[in-house]
XYZ file of C-alpha atoms in Angstrom:
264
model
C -22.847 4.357 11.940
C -19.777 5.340 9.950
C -18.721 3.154 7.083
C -14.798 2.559 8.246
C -12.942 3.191 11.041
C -9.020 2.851 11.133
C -7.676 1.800 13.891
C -3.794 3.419 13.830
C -3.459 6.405 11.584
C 0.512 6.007 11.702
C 1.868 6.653 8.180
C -0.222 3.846 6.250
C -3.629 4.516 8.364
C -3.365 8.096 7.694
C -2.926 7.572 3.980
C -5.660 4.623 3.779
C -8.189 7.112 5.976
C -7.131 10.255 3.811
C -8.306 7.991 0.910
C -11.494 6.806 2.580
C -13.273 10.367 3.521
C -12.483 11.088 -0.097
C -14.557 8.123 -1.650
C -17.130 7.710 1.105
C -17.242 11.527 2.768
C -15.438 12.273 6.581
C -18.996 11.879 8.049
C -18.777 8.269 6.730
C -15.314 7.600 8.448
C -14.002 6.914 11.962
C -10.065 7.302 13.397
C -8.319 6.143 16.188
C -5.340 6.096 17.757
C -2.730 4.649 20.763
C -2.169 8.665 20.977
C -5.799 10.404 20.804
C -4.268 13.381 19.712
C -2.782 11.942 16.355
C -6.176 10.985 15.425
C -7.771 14.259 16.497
C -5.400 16.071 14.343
C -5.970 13.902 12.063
C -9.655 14.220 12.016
C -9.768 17.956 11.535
C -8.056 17.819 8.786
C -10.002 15.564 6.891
C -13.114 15.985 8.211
C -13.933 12.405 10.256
C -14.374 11.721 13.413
C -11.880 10.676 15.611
C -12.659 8.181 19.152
C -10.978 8.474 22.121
C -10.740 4.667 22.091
C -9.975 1.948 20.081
C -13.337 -0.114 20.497
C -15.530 3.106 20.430
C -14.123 3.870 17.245
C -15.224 -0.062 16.226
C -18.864 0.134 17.900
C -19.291 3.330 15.451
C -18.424 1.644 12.033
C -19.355 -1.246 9.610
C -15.348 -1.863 8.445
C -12.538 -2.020 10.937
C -9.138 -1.355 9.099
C -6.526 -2.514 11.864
C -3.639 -0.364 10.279
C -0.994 -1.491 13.293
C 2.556 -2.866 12.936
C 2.594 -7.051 12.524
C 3.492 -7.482 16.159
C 0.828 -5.398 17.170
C -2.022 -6.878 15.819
C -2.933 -10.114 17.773
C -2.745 -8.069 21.078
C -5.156 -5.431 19.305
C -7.818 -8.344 18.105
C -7.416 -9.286 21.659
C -8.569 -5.665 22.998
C -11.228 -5.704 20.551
C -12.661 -8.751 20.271
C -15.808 -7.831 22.168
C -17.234 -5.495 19.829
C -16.204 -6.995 16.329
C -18.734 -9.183 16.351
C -20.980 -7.953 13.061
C -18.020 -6.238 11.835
C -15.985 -6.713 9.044
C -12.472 -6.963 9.658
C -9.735 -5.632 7.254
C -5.971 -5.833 8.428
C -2.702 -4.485 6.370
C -0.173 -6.434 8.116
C 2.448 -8.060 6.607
C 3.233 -11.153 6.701
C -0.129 -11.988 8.884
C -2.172 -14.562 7.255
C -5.916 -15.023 6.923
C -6.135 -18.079 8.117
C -4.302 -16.340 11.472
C -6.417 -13.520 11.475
C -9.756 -15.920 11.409
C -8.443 -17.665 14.177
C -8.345 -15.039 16.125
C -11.337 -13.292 15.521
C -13.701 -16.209 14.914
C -14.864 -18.304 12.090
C -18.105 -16.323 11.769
C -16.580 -12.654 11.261
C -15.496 -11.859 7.139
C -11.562 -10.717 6.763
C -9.672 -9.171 4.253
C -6.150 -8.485 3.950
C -4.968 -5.869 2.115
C -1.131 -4.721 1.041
C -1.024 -1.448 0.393
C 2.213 0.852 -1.220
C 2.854 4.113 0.031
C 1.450 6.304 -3.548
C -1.632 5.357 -1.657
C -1.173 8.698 0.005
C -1.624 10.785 -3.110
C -4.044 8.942 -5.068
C -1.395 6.870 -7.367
C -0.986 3.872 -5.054
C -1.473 -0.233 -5.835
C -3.100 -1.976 -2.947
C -3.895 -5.864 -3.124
C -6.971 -7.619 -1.667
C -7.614 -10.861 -0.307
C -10.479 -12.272 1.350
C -11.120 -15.505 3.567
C -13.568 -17.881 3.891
C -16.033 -15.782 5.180
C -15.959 -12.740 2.997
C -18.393 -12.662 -0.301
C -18.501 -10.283 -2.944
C -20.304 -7.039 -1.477
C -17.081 -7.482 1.434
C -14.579 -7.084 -1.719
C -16.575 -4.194 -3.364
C -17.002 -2.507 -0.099
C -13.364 -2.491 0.039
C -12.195 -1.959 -3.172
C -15.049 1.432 -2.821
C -13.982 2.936 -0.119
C -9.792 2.717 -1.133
C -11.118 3.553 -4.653
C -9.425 7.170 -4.159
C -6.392 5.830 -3.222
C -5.356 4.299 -6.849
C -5.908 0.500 -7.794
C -7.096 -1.951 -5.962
C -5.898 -5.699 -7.278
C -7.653 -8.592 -6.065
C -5.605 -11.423 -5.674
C -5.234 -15.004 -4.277
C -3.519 -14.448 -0.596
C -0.332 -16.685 -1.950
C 0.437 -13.935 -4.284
C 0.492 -11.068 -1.867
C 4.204 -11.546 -1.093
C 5.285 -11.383 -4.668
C 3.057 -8.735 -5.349
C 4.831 -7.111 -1.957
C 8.320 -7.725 -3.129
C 7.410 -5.637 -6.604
C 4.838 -2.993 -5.849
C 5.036 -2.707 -1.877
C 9.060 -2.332 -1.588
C 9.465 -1.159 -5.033
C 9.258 2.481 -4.364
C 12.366 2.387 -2.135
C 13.468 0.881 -4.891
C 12.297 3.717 -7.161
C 13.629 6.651 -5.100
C 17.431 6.068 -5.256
C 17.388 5.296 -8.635
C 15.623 9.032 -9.306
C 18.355 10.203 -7.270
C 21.326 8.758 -8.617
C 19.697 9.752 -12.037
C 19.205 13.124 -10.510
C 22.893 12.567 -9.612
C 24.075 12.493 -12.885
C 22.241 15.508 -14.103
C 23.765 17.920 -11.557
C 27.386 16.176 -12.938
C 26.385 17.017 -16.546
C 25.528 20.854 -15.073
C 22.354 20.472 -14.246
C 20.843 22.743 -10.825
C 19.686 19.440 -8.541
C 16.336 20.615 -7.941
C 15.745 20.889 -11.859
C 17.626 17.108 -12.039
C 15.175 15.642 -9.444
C 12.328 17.170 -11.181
C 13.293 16.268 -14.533
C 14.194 12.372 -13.267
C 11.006 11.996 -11.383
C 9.143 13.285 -14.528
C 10.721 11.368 -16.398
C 9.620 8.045 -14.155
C 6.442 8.645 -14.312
C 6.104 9.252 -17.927
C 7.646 6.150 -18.705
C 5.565 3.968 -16.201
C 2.412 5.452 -17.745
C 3.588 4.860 -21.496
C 3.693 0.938 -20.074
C 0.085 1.116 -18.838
C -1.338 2.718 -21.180
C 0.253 1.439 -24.664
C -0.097 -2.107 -23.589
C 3.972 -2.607 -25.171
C 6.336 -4.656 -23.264
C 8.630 -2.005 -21.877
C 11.900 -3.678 -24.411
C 9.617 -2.315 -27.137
C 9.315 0.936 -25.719
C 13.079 0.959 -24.889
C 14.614 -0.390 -27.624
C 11.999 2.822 -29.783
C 14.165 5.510 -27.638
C 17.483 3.585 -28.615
C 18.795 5.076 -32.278
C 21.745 3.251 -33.607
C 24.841 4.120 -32.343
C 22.984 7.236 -30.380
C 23.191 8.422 -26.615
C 20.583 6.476 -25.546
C 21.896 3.183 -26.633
C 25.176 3.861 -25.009
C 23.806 4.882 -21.648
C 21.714 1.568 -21.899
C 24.852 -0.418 -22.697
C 26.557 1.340 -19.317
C 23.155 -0.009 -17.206
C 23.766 -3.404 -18.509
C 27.544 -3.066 -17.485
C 26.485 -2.527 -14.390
C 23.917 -4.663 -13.624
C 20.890 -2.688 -13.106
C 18.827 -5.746 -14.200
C 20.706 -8.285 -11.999
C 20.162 -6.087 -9.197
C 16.881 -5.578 -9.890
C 15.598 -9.140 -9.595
C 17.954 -9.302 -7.107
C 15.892 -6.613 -5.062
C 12.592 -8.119 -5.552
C 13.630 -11.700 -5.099
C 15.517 -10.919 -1.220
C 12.631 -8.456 -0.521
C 10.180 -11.519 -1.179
C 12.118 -14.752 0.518
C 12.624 -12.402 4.042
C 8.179 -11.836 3.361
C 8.289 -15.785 3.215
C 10.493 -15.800 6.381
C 7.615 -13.421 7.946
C 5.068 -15.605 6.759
C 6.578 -18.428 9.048
């Protein structure tokens, strides 16, 4: 019996199962698909095994990851019902709660719910975990194990996964244009664009890990690259003219009322 199968290997199931036969081994993971060739591709490239249906691939393994879209989902626990029994059940939908998911599978069955970003596909990603009322300890570790290649894995109370969404689950498309339009200005200064993008995304990621790993609140580190009356101090001056902050929060807070909306 395989460890865990996913059950959709669209963009997020590829990247969670990618992550998975890195921790655990492909001999230790199952795929599956709506389209049997996606997860047969999929499966020679890393190695697992892929099932020409969704419940074989759920008879074969001790985790089911349902990796569908929201709308999906209920008509999926519905197809599989029959053979979760004895399983654990881990879904990454949004805005599907626990409490629905237990419903639907039965009171006796442990679920998790995970929230995973998309850096999950390289390693670098933030994924949050919740649990319900039947899931203990060796459920979360199991979990948090096998997506242990895919970056961090936060546990969490399930009330804080759509704040937690708003920041770390939309914040990359939040992230991207911002490289670019820094990117943007680099070609306008004379920059070549794929040196700008390079140079912008370096810079990103430098920054984000001086936050991590210093333990300063990132003013501290800001206001340290801002000499007085220097360039930096005057480019920070133009954000604040503009409202990168305001629009900031603004992003987040939108991004997390509509996950409330969901929620309902």
């Amino acid at each position: 019996m395989e460890k865990a199968a996913f059950i959709g290997v669209g963009n997020m199931g590829r990247a969670l199962a990618k992550a998975a036969c890195k921790s655990l081994g492909g001999e230790e993971v199952a795929v599956s698909n709506r389209t049997y060739a996606r997860a047969e591709s999929l499966a020679q490239e890393l190695g697992c095994h892929a099932y020409r249906t969704n419940c074989e691939a759920v008879q074969a393994a001790e985790y089911v990851f349902l990796c569908v879209k929201p709308k999906q989902i209920r008509g999926l626990v519905k197809e599989l019902s029959a053979d979760l029994k004895g399983k654990t059940v881990v879904s990454v939908a949004a805005g599907v709660t626990l409490a629905e998911l237990q419903s639907w599978v039965g009171e006796e069955i442990p679920v998790l719910r995970i929230m995973p970003n998309t850096p999950c596909e390289i390693g670098k990603g933030l994924t949050a975990l919740s649990g319900g009322r039947a899931a203990n300890e060796k459920h979360f570790t199991d979990v948090e194990h096998i997506l242990a290649c895919s970056g961090l894995v936060e546990r969490m109370e399930e009330e804080m996964i759509e704040p937690y969404n708003a920041v770390a689950g939309c914040g990359p498309a939040f992230v991207y244009p911002y490289i670019e339009a820094l990117a943007d200005g680099g070609v306008l200064a004379g920059l070549r664009r794929e040196e700008a993008i390079r140079y912008a995304a370096q810079m990103v990621m430098g920054a984000a890990a001086m936050v991590l790993e210093s333990g300063k609140h990132p003013g501290e580190l800001k206001d340290a690259v801002c000499s007085p009356g220097g360039l930096t101090i005057e480019g920070v001056a133009e954000l604040e003219r503009h409202g990168l902050r305001a629009a900031a929060i603004d992003a987040v807070v939108a991004a997390w009322k509509k996950g409330k909306r969901l929620d309902k």
